[in-house]
Amino acid sequence: HRKRLKAAESGEKPQVDKAGRNLVRVVTDHGRVPEMDGDAELSLDAVAPELVWPRIPSREEIDAAEVVIELDQRYAYLATLSNTVFGVGEPKWVSAEEAAWTIAEGKPWFGVVRCESRASWHEPRMFPPHPAMDGRRPWPHWFMAPTIEIAHDDEDKGGAGWKLDDFGITEAYLWPDCGRLMEPFYKDMREALLKAEEIEDSSLRAATIEHLKGGYKSLTGKWEDISILNSGHRTYRYQPLWRRQTIAATGARLFRQVRRLEMRFRGLWPVHAVTDGVWYLTTRSIADVLIDEGKSAKFGQLRPKRVHELTDADRAALRAMSPEDQIISVPHVLNLGTTAKGR
């Protein structure tokens, strides 16, 4: 993005996003990780883990279902980079009151919030916004901004409907300097992927798309590679909380999508979910609607990846599922395969 930097240096009007934030950022230092207690002290995975959530379907669901349909978000992690806020520089410690004010204000922000939750997720047929919100973890926990936002958003908008008091906020670290820093990268990658999808040769098309996907997945994965920081070379690539922000935002988008689907098709709850996709037991008619809508899915929207017709043997295997099983997973039981990695 040298042209943008030259424009800034010459005094030309800088490029801004829809909210008026300056897109020109030159990140020259590695990301900061503030001191956090609890699980976060052991691993950042606890702050925003990759989602792997299984559920044993009821006998009624099994009897009524005709198919298993797998939906995934189209270019999930790349789509997340289009509008997710990332922070640079030093974080600022703030009190519970200031953190709550920032959340209530509703403007984009980047940070981690320490909570001693006073509420727990109430729907057993749906994964919570974060595993630590299931009510079985009494110790304090830290959450990224997208997790807080989706949990706080109204239920009729696809959120969890938690009130600020429900979080039990005790403190937070917020980054004063933040913005949609990866939006220019997203635009370039999106254009490349759309052109790749137009390639007539199917083998070349698939190889090109996988090459491009490998590029942005490698970028976001290396944000958490400690060897980059230890090497002393181009250490600005080490941005561990950017990685966690991306995972949290992708999972929050999935939460909203699943909630909205249930609003349209009452009683349609996932039987398995990962960070960027879900599996449903459902009827052919609902699956046909989802397939048709998926044909025009934008980046980040759910689209069908696979539809499996249920057989009598499949139903028998599903009815035999037990909480005592070593692996509790509908896709595993039906040999459909699962993955916890983002796409």
mmCIF file of C-alpha atoms in Angstrom:
data_model
loop_
_atom_site.group_PDB
_atom_site.id
_atom_site.type_symbol
_atom_site.label_atom_id
_atom_site.label_comp_id
_atom_site.label_asym_id
_atom_site.label_seq_id
_atom_site.Cartn_x
_atom_site.Cartn_y
_atom_site.Cartn_z
ATOM 1 C CA HIS A 1 0.000 0.000 0.000
ATOM 2 C CA ARG A 2 2.856 2.354 -0.842
ATOM 3 C CA LYS A 3 0.579 4.707 -2.790
ATOM 4 C CA ARG A 4 -1.527 5.329 0.294
ATOM 5 C CA LEU A 5 1.544 6.045 2.399
ATOM 6 C CA LYS A 6 2.964 8.444 -0.181
ATOM 7 C CA ALA A 7 -0.381 10.227 -0.343
ATOM 8 C CA ALA A 8 -0.307 10.693 3.418
ATOM 9 C CA GLU A 9 3.253 11.976 3.362
ATOM 10 C CA SER A 10 2.479 14.492 0.614
ATOM 11 C CA GLY A 11 -0.475 15.950 2.474
ATOM 12 C CA GLU A 12 -3.168 14.489 0.231
ATOM 13 C CA LYS A 13 -6.516 13.535 1.754
ATOM 14 C CA PRO A 14 -6.060 10.159 3.472
ATOM 15 C CA GLN A 15 -8.226 7.166 2.716
ATOM 16 C CA VAL A 16 -10.873 6.575 5.370
ATOM 17 C CA ASP A 17 -13.366 3.828 6.099
ATOM 18 C CA LYS A 18 -17.157 4.257 6.328
ATOM 19 C CA ALA A 19 -16.884 5.511 9.893
ATOM 20 C CA GLY A 20 -14.337 8.172 8.938
ATOM 21 C CA ARG A 21 -11.340 6.438 10.525
ATOM 22 C CA ASN A 22 -7.996 6.892 8.821
ATOM 23 C CA LEU A 23 -6.960 3.663 7.086
ATOM 24 C CA VAL A 24 -3.311 4.672 6.826
ATOM 25 C CA ARG A 25 -1.450 2.900 9.608
ATOM 26 C CA VAL A 26 2.190 1.875 9.681
ATOM 27 C CA VAL A 27 2.622 -0.790 12.346
ATOM 28 C CA THR A 28 6.273 -0.835 13.376
ATOM 29 C CA ASP A 29 6.201 -2.678 16.700
ATOM 30 C CA HIS A 30 4.910 -5.979 17.999
ATOM 31 C CA GLY A 31 1.561 -6.306 19.703
ATOM 32 C CA ARG A 32 1.259 -5.848 23.441
ATOM 33 C CA VAL A 33 -0.330 -8.429 25.721
ATOM 34 C CA PRO A 34 -1.387 -6.989 29.091
ATOM 35 C CA GLU A 35 -1.125 -8.968 32.314
ATOM 36 C CA MET A 36 -4.226 -11.116 32.740
ATOM 37 C CA ASP A 37 -5.050 -13.565 35.516
ATOM 38 C CA GLY A 38 -7.047 -16.793 35.452
ATOM 39 C CA ASP A 39 -6.945 -19.044 32.391
ATOM 40 C CA ALA A 40 -5.546 -16.202 30.282
ATOM 41 C CA GLU A 41 -2.371 -16.309 32.363
ATOM 42 C CA LEU A 42 -1.742 -19.807 31.030
ATOM 43 C CA SER A 43 -2.824 -19.353 27.420
ATOM 44 C CA LEU A 44 -4.472 -16.778 25.157
ATOM 45 C CA ASP A 45 -6.600 -19.636 23.829
ATOM 46 C CA ALA A 46 -8.797 -19.093 26.878
ATOM 47 C CA VAL A 47 -9.525 -15.477 25.898
ATOM 48 C CA ALA A 48 -10.940 -16.379 22.489
ATOM 49 C CA PRO A 49 -10.793 -20.133 21.794
ATOM 50 C CA GLU A 50 -11.578 -21.836 18.526
ATOM 51 C CA LEU A 51 -15.116 -23.148 18.811
ATOM 52 C CA VAL A 52 -15.736 -26.898 18.875
ATOM 53 C CA TRP A 53 -19.244 -27.534 20.195
ATOM 54 C CA PRO A 54 -21.116 -30.847 19.915
ATOM 55 C CA ARG A 55 -24.665 -31.700 20.946
ATOM 56 C CA ILE A 56 -26.567 -34.955 21.131
ATOM 57 C CA PRO A 57 -29.833 -34.488 19.224
ATOM 58 C CA SER A 58 -33.126 -35.506 20.779
ATOM 59 C CA ARG A 59 -35.068 -38.524 19.525
ATOM 60 C CA GLU A 60 -37.729 -36.152 18.185
ATOM 61 C CA GLU A 61 -35.126 -34.261 16.135
ATOM 62 C CA ILE A 62 -33.720 -37.503 14.745
ATOM 63 C CA ASP A 63 -37.147 -38.868 13.798
ATOM 64 C CA ALA A 64 -38.195 -35.640 12.050
ATOM 65 C CA ALA A 65 -34.932 -35.079 10.160
ATOM 66 C CA GLU A 66 -34.356 -36.140 6.568
ATOM 67 C CA VAL A 67 -30.881 -34.738 5.987
ATOM 68 C CA VAL A 68 -27.766 -33.433 7.679
ATOM 69 C CA ILE A 69 -26.643 -30.153 6.163
ATOM 70 C CA GLU A 70 -23.268 -28.548 6.815
ATOM 71 C CA LEU A 71 -23.030 -24.774 6.440
ATOM 72 C CA ASP A 72 -19.825 -22.773 6.516
ATOM 73 C CA GLN A 73 -19.013 -19.086 6.295
ATOM 74 C CA ARG A 74 -17.663 -18.162 2.893
ATOM 75 C CA TYR A 75 -13.981 -17.169 3.310
ATOM 76 C CA ALA A 76 -14.696 -16.757 7.002
ATOM 77 C CA TYR A 77 -11.499 -15.253 8.409
ATOM 78 C CA LEU A 78 -10.912 -13.007 5.420
ATOM 79 C CA ALA A 79 -14.452 -11.647 5.742
ATOM 80 C CA THR A 80 -13.728 -10.906 9.395
ATOM 81 C CA LEU A 81 -10.760 -8.734 8.418
ATOM 82 C CA SER A 82 -13.049 -6.472 6.387
ATOM 83 C CA ASN A 83 -14.651 -4.686 9.322
ATOM 84 C CA THR A 84 -12.953 -5.862 12.510
ATOM 85 C CA VAL A 85 -11.208 -3.306 14.695
ATOM 86 C CA PHE A 86 -7.577 -3.908 15.672
ATOM 87 C CA GLY A 87 -5.478 -1.950 18.149
ATOM 88 C CA VAL A 88 -1.879 -0.722 17.965
ATOM 89 C CA GLY A 89 0.442 0.764 20.546
ATOM 90 C CA GLU A 90 0.100 0.540 24.295
ATOM 91 C CA PRO A 91 -3.141 -0.518 25.948
ATOM 92 C CA LYS A 92 -4.718 1.624 28.646
ATOM 93 C CA TRP A 93 -5.991 0.119 31.893
ATOM 94 C CA VAL A 94 -9.505 1.326 32.693
ATOM 95 C CA SER A 95 -11.911 0.792 35.572
ATOM 96 C CA ALA A 96 -15.102 -1.257 35.404
ATOM 97 C CA GLU A 97 -17.138 1.942 35.049
ATOM 98 C CA GLU A 98 -15.109 3.225 32.081
ATOM 99 C CA ALA A 99 -15.190 -0.198 30.412
ATOM 100 C CA ALA A 100 -18.962 -0.381 30.802
ATOM 101 C CA TRP A 101 -19.301 3.122 29.363
ATOM 102 C CA THR A 102 -17.212 2.139 26.324
ATOM 103 C CA ILE A 103 -19.386 -0.923 25.695
ATOM 104 C CA ALA A 104 -22.636 1.001 26.158
ATOM 105 C CA GLU A 105 -21.475 3.748 23.786
ATOM 106 C CA GLY A 106 -21.702 1.280 20.916
ATOM 107 C CA LYS A 107 -18.689 2.558 18.974
ATOM 108 C CA PRO A 108 -15.972 0.183 17.642
ATOM 109 C CA TRP A 109 -13.308 -0.620 20.221
ATOM 110 C CA PHE A 110 -10.448 -3.029 20.804
ATOM 111 C CA GLY A 111 -9.560 -4.489 24.155
ATOM 112 C CA VAL A 112 -9.897 -7.242 26.736
ATOM 113 C CA VAL A 113 -12.429 -7.109 29.561
ATOM 114 C CA ARG A 114 -12.204 -8.966 32.882
ATOM 115 C CA CYS A 115 -15.532 -10.331 34.088
ATOM 116 C CA GLU A 116 -16.945 -12.225 37.021
ATOM 117 C CA SER A 117 -20.135 -13.233 35.248
ATOM 118 C CA ARG A 118 -23.391 -13.039 37.193
ATOM 119 C CA ALA A 119 -25.425 -14.797 34.504
ATOM 120 C CA SER A 120 -25.081 -17.966 32.463
ATOM 121 C CA TRP A 121 -26.155 -19.082 29.030
ATOM 122 C CA HIS A 122 -29.675 -20.489 29.161
ATOM 123 C CA GLU A 123 -30.204 -22.405 25.878
ATOM 124 C CA PRO A 124 -28.753 -25.954 25.946
ATOM 125 C CA ARG A 125 -29.420 -26.452 22.216
ATOM 126 C CA MET A 126 -27.139 -23.547 21.293
ATOM 127 C CA PHE A 127 -23.472 -22.826 22.024
ATOM 128 C CA PRO A 128 -22.827 -19.810 24.304
ATOM 129 C CA PRO A 129 -20.998 -16.699 23.026
ATOM 130 C CA HIS A 130 -17.913 -18.028 24.854
ATOM 131 C CA PRO A 131 -17.320 -21.373 26.626
ATOM 132 C CA ALA A 132 -16.715 -19.543 29.907
ATOM 133 C CA MET A 133 -20.251 -18.113 29.748
ATOM 134 C CA ASP A 134 -21.852 -21.509 30.362
ATOM 135 C CA GLY A 135 -22.186 -20.851 34.096
ATOM 136 C CA ARG A 136 -19.903 -23.709 35.143
ATOM 137 C CA ARG A 137 -16.745 -21.616 35.511
ATOM 138 C CA PRO A 138 -16.905 -19.521 38.711
ATOM 139 C CA TRP A 139 -13.497 -17.906 38.319
ATOM 140 C CA PRO A 140 -12.861 -14.519 36.615
ATOM 141 C CA HIS A 141 -12.438 -14.535 32.858
ATOM 142 C CA TRP A 142 -11.196 -12.181 30.128
ATOM 143 C CA PHE A 143 -13.137 -11.598 26.912
ATOM 144 C CA MET A 144 -12.363 -9.863 23.617
ATOM 145 C CA ALA A 145 -14.564 -7.032 22.335
ATOM 146 C CA PRO A 146 -16.603 -9.096 19.777
ATOM 147 C CA THR A 147 -17.562 -11.607 22.485
ATOM 148 C CA ILE A 148 -18.745 -8.864 24.814
ATOM 149 C CA GLU A 149 -20.672 -7.172 22.006
ATOM 150 C CA ILE A 150 -22.543 -10.277 20.790
ATOM 151 C CA ALA A 151 -23.400 -11.280 24.359
ATOM 152 C CA HIS A 152 -24.661 -7.751 25.083
ATOM 153 C CA ASP A 153 -26.643 -7.285 21.853
ATOM 154 C CA ASP A 154 -30.426 -7.682 21.917
ATOM 155 C CA GLU A 155 -31.835 -11.158 21.358
ATOM 156 C CA ASP A 156 -34.057 -9.979 18.502
ATOM 157 C CA LYS A 157 -30.879 -8.855 16.713
ATOM 158 C CA GLY A 158 -29.196 -12.233 17.152
ATOM 159 C CA GLY A 159 -27.346 -11.435 20.372
ATOM 160 C CA ALA A 160 -27.542 -13.106 23.775
ATOM 161 C CA GLY A 161 -29.355 -10.223 25.435
ATOM 162 C CA TRP A 162 -27.077 -9.885 28.470
ATOM 163 C CA LYS A 163 -27.278 -6.641 30.410
ATOM 164 C CA LEU A 164 -24.048 -4.902 31.430
ATOM 165 C CA ASP A 165 -24.595 -5.915 35.047
ATOM 166 C CA ASP A 166 -24.693 -9.574 33.966
ATOM 167 C CA PHE A 167 -21.037 -9.487 32.963
ATOM 168 C CA GLY A 168 -19.717 -8.497 36.371
ATOM 169 C CA ILE A 169 -17.012 -6.326 34.792
ATOM 170 C CA THR A 170 -14.099 -5.604 37.120
ATOM 171 C CA GLU A 171 -11.530 -3.940 34.824
ATOM 172 C CA ALA A 172 -10.320 -3.800 31.222
ATOM 173 C CA TYR A 173 -7.433 -2.916 28.938
ATOM 174 C CA LEU A 174 -8.458 -0.782 25.974
ATOM 175 C CA TRP A 175 -6.360 0.397 23.027
ATOM 176 C CA PRO A 176 -6.888 4.127 22.380
ATOM 177 C CA ASP A 177 -5.427 3.765 18.873
ATOM 178 C CA CYS A 178 -7.542 1.311 16.917
ATOM 179 C CA GLY A 179 -9.359 0.972 13.627
ATOM 180 C CA ARG A 180 -10.117 -1.279 10.686
ATOM 181 C CA LEU A 181 -6.459 -1.735 9.911
ATOM 182 C CA MET A 182 -6.882 -4.817 7.698
ATOM 183 C CA GLU A 183 -9.627 -3.411 5.469
ATOM 184 C CA PRO A 184 -7.254 -2.522 2.582
ATOM 185 C CA PHE A 185 -5.784 -6.051 2.715
ATOM 186 C CA TYR A 186 -9.293 -7.516 2.665
ATOM 187 C CA LYS A 187 -10.263 -5.512 -0.414
ATOM 188 C CA ASP A 188 -7.189 -6.668 -2.349
ATOM 189 C CA MET A 189 -7.697 -10.322 -1.366
ATOM 190 C CA ARG A 190 -11.407 -10.201 -2.119
ATOM 191 C CA GLU A 191 -10.740 -8.900 -5.618
ATOM 192 C CA ALA A 192 -8.162 -11.646 -6.206
ATOM 193 C CA LEU A 193 -10.520 -14.389 -4.988
ATOM 194 C CA LEU A 194 -13.402 -13.166 -7.120
ATOM 195 C CA LYS A 195 -11.154 -13.207 -10.177
ATOM 196 C CA ALA A 196 -9.917 -16.686 -9.246
ATOM 197 C CA GLU A 197 -13.504 -17.946 -9.105
ATOM 198 C CA GLU A 198 -13.934 -16.900 -12.738
ATOM 199 C CA ILE A 199 -11.134 -19.179 -13.984
ATOM 200 C CA GLU A 200 -12.669 -21.685 -16.407
ATOM 201 C CA ASP A 201 -10.279 -24.565 -15.777
ATOM 202 C CA SER A 202 -11.671 -26.222 -12.623
ATOM 203 C CA SER A 203 -8.327 -27.612 -11.430
ATOM 204 C CA LEU A 204 -6.539 -24.289 -11.885
ATOM 205 C CA ARG A 205 -9.455 -22.449 -10.278
ATOM 206 C CA ALA A 206 -9.379 -24.668 -7.183
ATOM 207 C CA ALA A 207 -5.584 -24.459 -6.881
ATOM 208 C CA THR A 208 -5.606 -20.668 -7.193
ATOM 209 C CA ILE A 209 -8.314 -20.259 -4.572
ATOM 210 C CA GLU A 210 -6.511 -22.573 -2.148
ATOM 211 C CA HIS A 211 -3.276 -20.649 -2.706
ATOM 212 C CA LEU A 212 -4.969 -17.349 -1.892
ATOM 213 C CA LYS A 213 -6.756 -18.795 1.136
ATOM 214 C CA GLY A 214 -3.453 -20.198 2.355
ATOM 215 C CA GLY A 215 -1.996 -16.699 2.187
ATOM 216 C CA TYR A 216 -4.461 -14.959 4.475
ATOM 217 C CA LYS A 217 -4.735 -17.944 6.840
ATOM 218 C CA SER A 218 -0.950 -18.000 7.158
ATOM 219 C CA LEU A 219 -0.938 -14.271 7.884
ATOM 220 C CA THR A 220 -3.488 -14.499 10.703
ATOM 221 C CA GLY A 221 -1.889 -17.660 12.076
ATOM 222 C CA LYS A 222 1.567 -16.091 12.320
ATOM 223 C CA TRP A 223 0.203 -13.218 14.368
ATOM 224 C CA GLU A 224 0.547 -15.595 17.315
ATOM 225 C CA ASP A 225 3.897 -17.143 16.391
ATOM 226 C CA ILE A 226 6.236 -16.329 19.276
ATOM 227 C CA SER A 227 9.287 -17.271 17.186
ATOM 228 C CA ILE A 228 8.739 -14.068 15.170
ATOM 229 C CA LEU A 229 9.093 -12.010 18.320
ATOM 230 C CA ASN A 230 12.119 -13.976 19.483
ATOM 231 C CA SER A 231 13.834 -13.631 16.113
ATOM 232 C CA GLY A 232 14.039 -9.854 16.398
ATOM 233 C CA HIS A 233 13.274 -9.597 12.665
ATOM 234 C CA ARG A 234 10.128 -7.794 11.505
ATOM 235 C CA THR A 235 8.613 -8.270 14.941
ATOM 236 C CA TYR A 236 5.609 -6.128 13.985
ATOM 237 C CA ARG A 237 4.146 -9.330 12.523
ATOM 238 C CA TYR A 238 3.651 -10.625 16.072
ATOM 239 C CA GLN A 239 0.129 -9.491 16.995
ATOM 240 C CA PRO A 240 -1.371 -12.224 19.213
ATOM 241 C CA LEU A 241 -4.450 -10.297 20.254
ATOM 242 C CA TRP A 242 -5.234 -9.561 16.608
ATOM 243 C CA ARG A 243 -5.421 -13.320 16.141
ATOM 244 C CA ARG A 244 -7.730 -13.674 19.129
ATOM 245 C CA GLN A 245 -9.852 -10.736 17.924
ATOM 246 C CA THR A 246 -10.256 -12.437 14.543
ATOM 247 C CA ILE A 247 -11.357 -15.720 16.132
ATOM 248 C CA ALA A 248 -13.746 -13.942 18.488
ATOM 249 C CA ALA A 249 -15.292 -11.861 15.692
ATOM 250 C CA THR A 250 -15.728 -14.895 13.424
ATOM 251 C CA GLY A 251 -17.385 -16.833 16.232
ATOM 252 C CA ALA A 252 -19.611 -13.881 17.143
ATOM 253 C CA ARG A 253 -20.798 -13.629 13.533
ATOM 254 C CA LEU A 254 -21.639 -17.349 13.556
ATOM 255 C CA PHE A 255 -23.560 -16.940 16.819
ATOM 256 C CA ARG A 256 -25.686 -14.190 15.262
ATOM 257 C CA GLN A 257 -26.259 -16.191 12.071
ATOM 258 C CA VAL A 258 -27.390 -19.277 13.985
ATOM 259 C CA ARG A 259 -29.714 -17.252 16.207
ATOM 260 C CA ARG A 260 -31.285 -15.567 13.193
ATOM 261 C CA LEU A 261 -31.787 -18.889 11.446
ATOM 262 C CA GLU A 262 -33.670 -20.186 14.476
ATOM 263 C CA MET A 263 -35.864 -17.081 14.390
ATOM 264 C CA ARG A 264 -36.819 -17.971 10.809
ATOM 265 C CA PHE A 265 -37.128 -21.730 11.303
ATOM 266 C CA ARG A 266 -38.328 -22.219 14.867
ATOM 267 C CA GLY A 267 -36.720 -25.184 16.558
ATOM 268 C CA LEU A 268 -33.799 -25.343 14.102
ATOM 269 C CA TRP A 269 -30.794 -25.697 16.398
ATOM 270 C CA PRO A 270 -27.295 -26.894 15.424
ATOM 271 C CA VAL A 271 -26.080 -30.338 16.430
ATOM 272 C CA HIS A 272 -22.430 -29.419 15.916
ATOM 273 C CA ALA A 273 -20.517 -26.184 15.462
ATOM 274 C CA VAL A 274 -16.966 -24.988 14.879
ATOM 275 C CA THR A 275 -15.703 -21.414 14.647
ATOM 276 C CA ASP A 276 -16.888 -20.860 11.094
ATOM 277 C CA GLY A 277 -19.544 -23.489 10.446
ATOM 278 C CA VAL A 278 -22.492 -25.517 11.733
ATOM 279 C CA TRP A 279 -24.259 -28.830 11.129
ATOM 280 C CA TYR A 280 -28.046 -29.228 11.272
ATOM 281 C CA LEU A 281 -30.448 -32.148 11.309
ATOM 282 C CA THR A 282 -33.382 -30.872 9.295
ATOM 283 C CA THR A 283 -35.934 -31.512 6.568
ATOM 284 C CA ARG A 284 -35.287 -31.466 2.834
ATOM 285 C CA SER A 285 -37.521 -28.430 2.395
ATOM 286 C CA ILE A 286 -35.488 -26.302 4.829
ATOM 287 C CA ALA A 287 -32.243 -27.621 3.355
ATOM 288 C CA ASP A 288 -33.435 -26.612 -0.124
ATOM 289 C CA VAL A 289 -34.074 -23.054 1.092
ATOM 290 C CA LEU A 290 -30.602 -22.846 2.618
ATOM 291 C CA ILE A 291 -29.011 -24.275 -0.524
ATOM 292 C CA ASP A 292 -30.801 -21.749 -2.732
ATOM 293 C CA GLU A 293 -29.827 -18.824 -0.502
ATOM 294 C CA GLY A 294 -26.238 -20.026 -0.315
ATOM 295 C CA LYS A 295 -25.776 -19.618 -4.059
ATOM 296 C CA SER A 296 -25.520 -15.850 -3.608
ATOM 297 C CA ALA A 297 -23.722 -15.859 -0.240
ATOM 298 C CA LYS A 298 -21.402 -12.906 0.290
ATOM 299 C CA PHE A 299 -18.058 -13.221 2.050
ATOM 300 C CA GLY A 300 -18.700 -14.281 5.640
ATOM 301 C CA GLN A 301 -22.262 -15.474 5.018
ATOM 302 C CA LEU A 302 -23.315 -19.078 5.539
ATOM 303 C CA ARG A 303 -23.429 -21.336 2.508
ATOM 304 C CA PRO A 304 -24.047 -25.098 2.157
ATOM 305 C CA LYS A 305 -20.918 -27.190 2.029
ATOM 306 C CA ARG A 306 -22.451 -30.662 2.135
ATOM 307 C CA VAL A 307 -25.884 -32.321 2.350
ATOM 308 C CA HIS A 308 -26.154 -35.913 3.556
ATOM 309 C CA GLU A 309 -29.344 -37.939 3.168
ATOM 310 C CA LEU A 310 -30.137 -39.808 6.383
ATOM 311 C CA THR A 311 -30.572 -43.579 6.221
ATOM 312 C CA ASP A 312 -32.151 -45.920 8.758
ATOM 313 C CA ALA A 313 -28.636 -46.938 9.814
ATOM 314 C CA ASP A 314 -27.745 -43.263 10.343
ATOM 315 C CA ARG A 315 -30.777 -42.738 12.561
ATOM 316 C CA ALA A 316 -29.929 -45.825 14.590
ATOM 317 C CA ALA A 317 -26.378 -44.550 15.106
ATOM 318 C CA LEU A 318 -27.655 -41.138 16.205
ATOM 319 C CA ARG A 319 -30.122 -42.662 18.669
ATOM 320 C CA ALA A 320 -27.260 -44.652 20.189
ATOM 321 C CA MET A 321 -25.238 -41.529 20.995
ATOM 322 C CA SER A 322 -24.493 -41.127 24.698
ATOM 323 C CA PRO A 323 -22.828 -38.518 26.938
ATOM 324 C CA GLU A 324 -20.430 -41.315 27.888
ATOM 325 C CA ASP A 325 -19.099 -41.628 24.320
ATOM 326 C CA GLN A 326 -15.421 -40.845 23.844
ATOM 327 C CA ILE A 327 -16.275 -38.526 20.932
ATOM 328 C CA ILE A 328 -19.661 -36.805 21.005
ATOM 329 C CA SER A 329 -20.187 -35.526 17.488
ATOM 330 C CA VAL A 330 -22.960 -36.043 14.930
ATOM 331 C CA PRO A 331 -20.569 -35.554 11.963
ATOM 332 C CA HIS A 332 -18.170 -38.066 13.527
ATOM 333 C CA VAL A 333 -20.897 -40.647 14.118
ATOM 334 C CA LEU A 334 -22.014 -40.314 10.491
ATOM 335 C CA ASN A 335 -18.427 -40.267 9.165
ATOM 336 C CA LEU A 336 -18.854 -36.789 7.721
ATOM 337 C CA GLY A 337 -15.679 -35.353 9.276
ATOM 338 C CA THR A 338 -15.228 -32.135 11.261
ATOM 339 C CA THR A 339 -12.618 -29.431 11.525
ATOM 340 C CA ALA A 340 -11.935 -26.769 14.122
ATOM 341 C CA LYS A 341 -9.883 -24.612 11.785
ATOM 342 C CA GLY A 342 -11.106 -21.371 10.279
ATOM 343 C CA ARG A 343 -11.584 -21.028 6.550
#
